[in-house]
Short mmCIF file of C-alpha atoms in Angstrom, two decimals:
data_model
loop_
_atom_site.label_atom_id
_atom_site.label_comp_id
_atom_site.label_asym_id
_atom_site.label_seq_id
_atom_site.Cartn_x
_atom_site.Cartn_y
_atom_site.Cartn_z
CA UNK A 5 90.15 107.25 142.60
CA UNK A 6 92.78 104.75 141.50
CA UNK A 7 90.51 101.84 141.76
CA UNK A 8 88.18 103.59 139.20
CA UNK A 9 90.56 104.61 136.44
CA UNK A 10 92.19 101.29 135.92
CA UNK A 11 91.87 98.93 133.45
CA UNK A 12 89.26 96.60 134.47
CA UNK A 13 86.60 94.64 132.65
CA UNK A 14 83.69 96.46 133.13
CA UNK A 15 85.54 99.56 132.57
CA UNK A 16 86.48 98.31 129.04
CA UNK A 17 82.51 97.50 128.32
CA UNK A 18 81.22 100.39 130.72
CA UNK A 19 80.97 102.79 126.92
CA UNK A 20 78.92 100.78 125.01
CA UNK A 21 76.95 99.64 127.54
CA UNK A 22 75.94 103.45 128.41
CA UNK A 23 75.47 104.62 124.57
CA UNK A 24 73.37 100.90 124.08
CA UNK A 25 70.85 102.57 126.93
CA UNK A 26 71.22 106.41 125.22
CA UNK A 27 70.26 104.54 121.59
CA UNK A 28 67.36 103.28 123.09
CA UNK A 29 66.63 106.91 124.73
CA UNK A 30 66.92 108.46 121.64
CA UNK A 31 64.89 105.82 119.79
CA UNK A 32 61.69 106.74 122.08
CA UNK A 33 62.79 110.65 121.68
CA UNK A 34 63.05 109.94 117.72
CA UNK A 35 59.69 107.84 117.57
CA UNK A 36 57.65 109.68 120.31
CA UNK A 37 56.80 113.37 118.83
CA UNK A 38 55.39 111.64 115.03
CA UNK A 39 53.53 108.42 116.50
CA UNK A 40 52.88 109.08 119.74
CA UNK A 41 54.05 107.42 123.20
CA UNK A 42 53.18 103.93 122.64
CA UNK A 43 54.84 103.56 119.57
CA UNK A 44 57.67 105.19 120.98
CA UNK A 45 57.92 102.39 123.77
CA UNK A 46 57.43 100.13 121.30
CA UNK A 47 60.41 100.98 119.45
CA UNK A 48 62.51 101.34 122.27
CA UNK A 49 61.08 97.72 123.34
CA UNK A 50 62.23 96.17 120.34
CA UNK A 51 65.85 98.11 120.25
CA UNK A 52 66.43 96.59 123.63
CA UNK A 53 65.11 93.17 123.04
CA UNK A 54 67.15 92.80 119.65
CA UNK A 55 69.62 89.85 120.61
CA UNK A 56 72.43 91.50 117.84
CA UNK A 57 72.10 94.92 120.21
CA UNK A 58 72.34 93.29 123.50
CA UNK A 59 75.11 91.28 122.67
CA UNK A 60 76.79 93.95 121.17
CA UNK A 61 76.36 96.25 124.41
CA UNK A 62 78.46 93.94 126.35
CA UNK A 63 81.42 93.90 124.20
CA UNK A 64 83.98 96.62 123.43
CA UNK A 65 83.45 96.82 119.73
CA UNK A 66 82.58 100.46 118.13
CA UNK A 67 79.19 99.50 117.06
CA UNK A 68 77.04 101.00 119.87
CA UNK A 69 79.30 104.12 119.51
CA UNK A 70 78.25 104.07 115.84
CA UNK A 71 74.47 103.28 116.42
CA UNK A 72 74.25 106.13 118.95
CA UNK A 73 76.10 108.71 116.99
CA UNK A 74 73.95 108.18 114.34
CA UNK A 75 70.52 108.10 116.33
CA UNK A 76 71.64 111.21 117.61
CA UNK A 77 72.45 112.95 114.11
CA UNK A 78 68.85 111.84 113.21
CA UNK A 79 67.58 113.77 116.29
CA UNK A 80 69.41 116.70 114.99
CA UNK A 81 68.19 116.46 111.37
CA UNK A 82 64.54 115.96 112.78
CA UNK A 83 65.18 119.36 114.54
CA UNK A 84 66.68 121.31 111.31
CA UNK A 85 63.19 120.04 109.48
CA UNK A 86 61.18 121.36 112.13
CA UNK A 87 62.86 124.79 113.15
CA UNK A 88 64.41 125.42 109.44
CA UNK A 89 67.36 126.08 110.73
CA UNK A 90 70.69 125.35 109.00
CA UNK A 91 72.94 124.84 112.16
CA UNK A 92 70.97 122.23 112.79
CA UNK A 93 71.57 120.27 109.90
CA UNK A 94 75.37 120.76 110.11
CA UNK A 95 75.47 119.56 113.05
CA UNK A 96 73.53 116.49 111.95
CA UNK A 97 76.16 116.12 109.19
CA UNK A 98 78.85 116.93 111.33
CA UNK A 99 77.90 113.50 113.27
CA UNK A 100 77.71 111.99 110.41
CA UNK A 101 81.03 112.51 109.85
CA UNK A 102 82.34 112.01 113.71
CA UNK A 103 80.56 108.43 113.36
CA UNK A 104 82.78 107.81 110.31
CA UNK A 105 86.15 108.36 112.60
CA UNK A 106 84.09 105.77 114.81
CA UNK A 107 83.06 102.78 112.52
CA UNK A 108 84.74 104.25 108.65
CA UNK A 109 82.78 103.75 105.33
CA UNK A 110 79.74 102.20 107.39
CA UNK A 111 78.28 105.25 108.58
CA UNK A 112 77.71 106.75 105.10
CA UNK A 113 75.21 104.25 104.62
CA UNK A 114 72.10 106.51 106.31
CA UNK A 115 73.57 109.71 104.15
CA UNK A 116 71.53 109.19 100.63
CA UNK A 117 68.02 108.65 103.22
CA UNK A 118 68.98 111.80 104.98
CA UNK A 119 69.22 113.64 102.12
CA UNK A 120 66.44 112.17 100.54
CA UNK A 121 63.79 113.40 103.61
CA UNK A 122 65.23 116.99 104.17
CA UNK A 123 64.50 117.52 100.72
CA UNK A 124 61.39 116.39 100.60
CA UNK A 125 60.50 117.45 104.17
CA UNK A 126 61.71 121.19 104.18
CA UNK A 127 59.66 124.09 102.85
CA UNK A 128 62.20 126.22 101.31
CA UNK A 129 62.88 126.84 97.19
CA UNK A 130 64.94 123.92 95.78
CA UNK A 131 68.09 126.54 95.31
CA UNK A 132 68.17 126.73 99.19
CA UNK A 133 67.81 123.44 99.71
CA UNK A 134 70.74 122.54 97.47
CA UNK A 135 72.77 125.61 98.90
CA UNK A 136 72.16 123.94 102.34
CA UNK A 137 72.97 120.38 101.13
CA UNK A 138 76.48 121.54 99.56
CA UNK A 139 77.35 123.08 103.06
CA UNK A 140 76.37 120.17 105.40
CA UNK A 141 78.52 117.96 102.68
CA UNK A 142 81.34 120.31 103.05
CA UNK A 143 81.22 119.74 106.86
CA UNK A 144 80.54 116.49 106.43
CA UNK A 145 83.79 116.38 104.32
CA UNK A 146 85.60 118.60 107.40
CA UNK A 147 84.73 116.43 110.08
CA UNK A 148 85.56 112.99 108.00
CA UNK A 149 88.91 113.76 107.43
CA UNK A 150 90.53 115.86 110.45
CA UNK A 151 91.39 112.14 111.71
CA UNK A 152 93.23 110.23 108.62
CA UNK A 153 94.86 113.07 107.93
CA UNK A 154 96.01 114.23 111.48
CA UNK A 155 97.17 110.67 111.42
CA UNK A 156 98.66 110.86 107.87
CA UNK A 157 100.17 113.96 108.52
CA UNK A 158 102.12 113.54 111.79
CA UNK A 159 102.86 109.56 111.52
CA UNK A 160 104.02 108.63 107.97
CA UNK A 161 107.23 107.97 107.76
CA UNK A 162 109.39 110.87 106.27
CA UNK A 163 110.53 108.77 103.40
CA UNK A 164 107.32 106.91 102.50
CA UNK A 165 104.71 107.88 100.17
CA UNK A 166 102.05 105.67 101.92
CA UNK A 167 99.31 107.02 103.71
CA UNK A 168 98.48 104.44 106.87
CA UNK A 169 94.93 105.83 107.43
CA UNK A 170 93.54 107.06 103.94
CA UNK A 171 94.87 103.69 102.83
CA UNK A 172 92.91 101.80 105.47
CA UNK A 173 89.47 103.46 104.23
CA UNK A 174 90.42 102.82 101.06
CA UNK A 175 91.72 99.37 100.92
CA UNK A 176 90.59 97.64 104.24
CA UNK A 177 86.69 99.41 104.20
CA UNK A 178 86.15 100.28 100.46
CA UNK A 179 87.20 97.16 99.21
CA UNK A 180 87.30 94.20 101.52
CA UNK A 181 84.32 94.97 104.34
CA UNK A 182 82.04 97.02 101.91
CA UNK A 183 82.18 95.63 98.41
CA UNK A 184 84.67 93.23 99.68
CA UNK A 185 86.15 92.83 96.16
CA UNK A 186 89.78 92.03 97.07
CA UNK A 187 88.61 88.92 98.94
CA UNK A 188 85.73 87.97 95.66
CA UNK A 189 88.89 86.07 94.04
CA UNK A 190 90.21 84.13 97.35
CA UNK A 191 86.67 83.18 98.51
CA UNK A 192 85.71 82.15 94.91
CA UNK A 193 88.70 79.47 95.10
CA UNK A 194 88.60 78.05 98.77
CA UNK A 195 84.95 76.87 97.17
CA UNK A 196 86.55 74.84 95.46
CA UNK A 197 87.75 71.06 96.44
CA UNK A 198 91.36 71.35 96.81
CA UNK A 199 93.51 68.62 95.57
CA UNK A 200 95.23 65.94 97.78
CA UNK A 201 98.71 66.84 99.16
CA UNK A 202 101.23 63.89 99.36
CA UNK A 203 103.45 63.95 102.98
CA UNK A 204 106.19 61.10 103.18
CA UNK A 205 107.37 59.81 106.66
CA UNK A 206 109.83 57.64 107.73
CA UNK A 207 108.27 54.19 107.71
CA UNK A 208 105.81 54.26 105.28
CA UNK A 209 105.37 55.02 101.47
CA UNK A 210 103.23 58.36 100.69
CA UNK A 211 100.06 59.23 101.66
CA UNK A 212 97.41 61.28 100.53
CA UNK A 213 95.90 63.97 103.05
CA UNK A 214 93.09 65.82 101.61
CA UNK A 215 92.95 68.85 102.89
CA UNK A 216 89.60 70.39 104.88
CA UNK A 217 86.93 71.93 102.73
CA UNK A 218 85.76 75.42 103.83
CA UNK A 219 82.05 75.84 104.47
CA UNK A 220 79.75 77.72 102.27
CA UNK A 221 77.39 80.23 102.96
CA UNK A 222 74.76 82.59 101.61
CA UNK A 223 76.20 85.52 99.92
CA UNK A 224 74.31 88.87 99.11
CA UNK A 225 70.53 89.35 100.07
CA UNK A 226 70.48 85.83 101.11
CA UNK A 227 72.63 86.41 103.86
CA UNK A 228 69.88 88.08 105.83
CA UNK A 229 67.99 85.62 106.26
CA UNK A 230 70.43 82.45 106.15
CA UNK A 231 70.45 80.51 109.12
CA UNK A 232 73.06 82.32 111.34
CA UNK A 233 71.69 86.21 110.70
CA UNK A 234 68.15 84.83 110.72
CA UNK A 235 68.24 84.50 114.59
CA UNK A 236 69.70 87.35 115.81
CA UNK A 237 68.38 90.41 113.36
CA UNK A 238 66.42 88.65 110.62
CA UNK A 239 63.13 87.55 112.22
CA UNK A 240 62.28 91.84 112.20
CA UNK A 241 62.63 92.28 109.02
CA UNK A 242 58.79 91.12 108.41
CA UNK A 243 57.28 93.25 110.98
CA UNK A 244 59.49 96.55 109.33
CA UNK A 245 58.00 95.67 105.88
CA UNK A 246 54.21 95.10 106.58
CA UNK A 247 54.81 98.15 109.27
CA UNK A 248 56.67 100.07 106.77
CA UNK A 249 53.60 99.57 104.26
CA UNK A 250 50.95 99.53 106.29
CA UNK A 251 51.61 103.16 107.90
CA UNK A 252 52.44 104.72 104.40
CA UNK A 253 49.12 103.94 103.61
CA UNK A 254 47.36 104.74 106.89
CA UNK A 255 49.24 108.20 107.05
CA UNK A 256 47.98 109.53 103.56
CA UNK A 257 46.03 112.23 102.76
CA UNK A 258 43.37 112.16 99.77
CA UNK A 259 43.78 115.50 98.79
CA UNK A 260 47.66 115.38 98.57
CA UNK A 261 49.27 114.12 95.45
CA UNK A 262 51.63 110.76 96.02
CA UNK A 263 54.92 112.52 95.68
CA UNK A 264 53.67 115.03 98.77
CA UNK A 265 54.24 113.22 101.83
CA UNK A 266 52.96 114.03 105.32
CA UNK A 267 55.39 114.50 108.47
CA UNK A 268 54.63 110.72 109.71
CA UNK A 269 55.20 109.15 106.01
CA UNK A 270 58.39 111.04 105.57
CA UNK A 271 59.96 109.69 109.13
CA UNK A 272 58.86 106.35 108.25
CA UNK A 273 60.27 106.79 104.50
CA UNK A 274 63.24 107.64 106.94
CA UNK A 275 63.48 104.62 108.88
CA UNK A 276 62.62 102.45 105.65
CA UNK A 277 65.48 103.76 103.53
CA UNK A 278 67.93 102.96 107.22
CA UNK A 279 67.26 99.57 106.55
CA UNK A 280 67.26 99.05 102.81
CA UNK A 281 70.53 100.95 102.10
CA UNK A 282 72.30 98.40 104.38
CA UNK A 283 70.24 95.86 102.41
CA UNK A 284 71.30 97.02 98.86
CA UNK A 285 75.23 97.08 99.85
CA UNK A 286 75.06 93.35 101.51
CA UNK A 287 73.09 92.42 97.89
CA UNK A 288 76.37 93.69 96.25
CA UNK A 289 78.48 92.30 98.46
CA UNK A 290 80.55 89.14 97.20
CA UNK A 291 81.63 88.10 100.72
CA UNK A 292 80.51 84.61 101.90
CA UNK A 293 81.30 85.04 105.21
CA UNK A 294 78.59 87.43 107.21
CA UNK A 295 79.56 88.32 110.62
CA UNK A 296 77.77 87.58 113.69
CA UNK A 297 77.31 87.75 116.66
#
């Protein structure tokens, strides 16, 4: 049993390589009951086959934790729309807020989308609905902060009024990786050419050493579909807008009135809003360095 509990390499990948092949499960369990088989193997298809996923799986980084905890929370709001039941939604939230001890500020990102479909997707009086919403916040809230402040609580120093973890969400996610505002000022100036620096030796008069210029790329919206994002995520994005468009319009009903959506447009309304909130923060975003992969 030794051999199996050391530290090994595969052992270190082993967890995101299991929750990459659960997303994809839960992709075709997601997709499957609203569009039928083949688009659920579709979707699955094109989880797997996304280069930024598979090379993701094989590392030890959070971000198949993230993607699965969230794919499952969508599973479970899918169920509280269906059976109107409220522990169902909590629990969705509850995720929510377990896949914010996993990745930080970037799980919120699928919360305005969530709340966006179960009100528009349950048939209750809007007083409910908002009774319901406070609650699954107020777990949400619950299950957020039981780990920066366990960690607050038992490892600040007794003299200290600095708070390690609140202070990472704050400073390190809020600020730099989010909005990344605190590096807007740093960034701005490396742009610019820096000036020659003068070094002396011992044989020869001064000379002048420019220093290296840092690169520049796309910042904002551009980024998704600048050279280095464009061939690992980017090349989708055309398929999820004329797909996006093209089955709002195939999945409506005459007699309805625009605002009432049927069960197919509101998963795909769903899906849609997934992908532009993402979209709207990198647009805001002042960082011009994008990660990849």
């Amino acid at each position: 049993m030794r051999k199996f509990f050391c530290l090994h390499a595969w052992s270190v990948i082993l967890p995101s390589i299991v929750l990459g092949v659960g997303s994809v499960a839960l992709m075709y369990q997601l997709v499957t009951p609203y569009f039928g088989r083949f688009a659920g193997r579709l979707a699955a298809l094109a989880l797997t086959l996304t280069p930024a996923v598979v090379a993701n799986s094989r590392t030890n980084n959070l971000d198949a934790t993230l993607i699965f905890t969230l794919l499952l929370a969508l599973l479970l709001l899918q169920k509280a729309i269906t059976l109107q039941r409220l522990c169902w939604l909590l629990s969705s939230f509850a995720l929510v807020g377990l896949a914010f001890n996993v990745k930080l500020l970037q799980a919120f990102l699928i919360l305005p989308v969530m709340m966006l479909v179960y009100w528009l997707a349950t048939r209750q009086p809007w007083q409910r609905k908002l009774q319901h919403l406070s609650l699954a916040f107020l777990t949400l809230a619950i299950t957020t902060l039981i780990w920066p402040l366990s960690v607050d609580l038992t490892a600040k120093p007794a003299n200290s009024n600095h708070y390690v973890a609140l202070s990472l969400v704050y400073n390190y996610q809020a600020n730099n990786q989010v909005l990344s505002q605190s590096t807007a000022t740093t960034t701005k100036q490396s742009h610019t050419r820096p000036k020659p620096v003068k070094t002396t030796t011992a044989s020869a008069a001064p000379v002048d050493q420019p220093q290296p210029k840092a690169t520049k790329t796309d910042s904002g919206f551009l980024s998704l579909i600048e050279t280095k994002l464009g061939t690992q995520i980017s090349w989708l994005l055309p398929f999820a807008v004329f797909g996006t468009l093209g089955g709002l319009a195939y999945y409506r009903r005459k007699q309805r009135r625009w605002y009432q959506l049927t069960k197919e447009q509101q998963q795909i309304l769903l899906w849609a809003g997934w992908l532009l909130q993402p979209t709207l923060v990198s647009h805001w975003r002042t960082s011009t360095s994008p990660f990849t992969w």
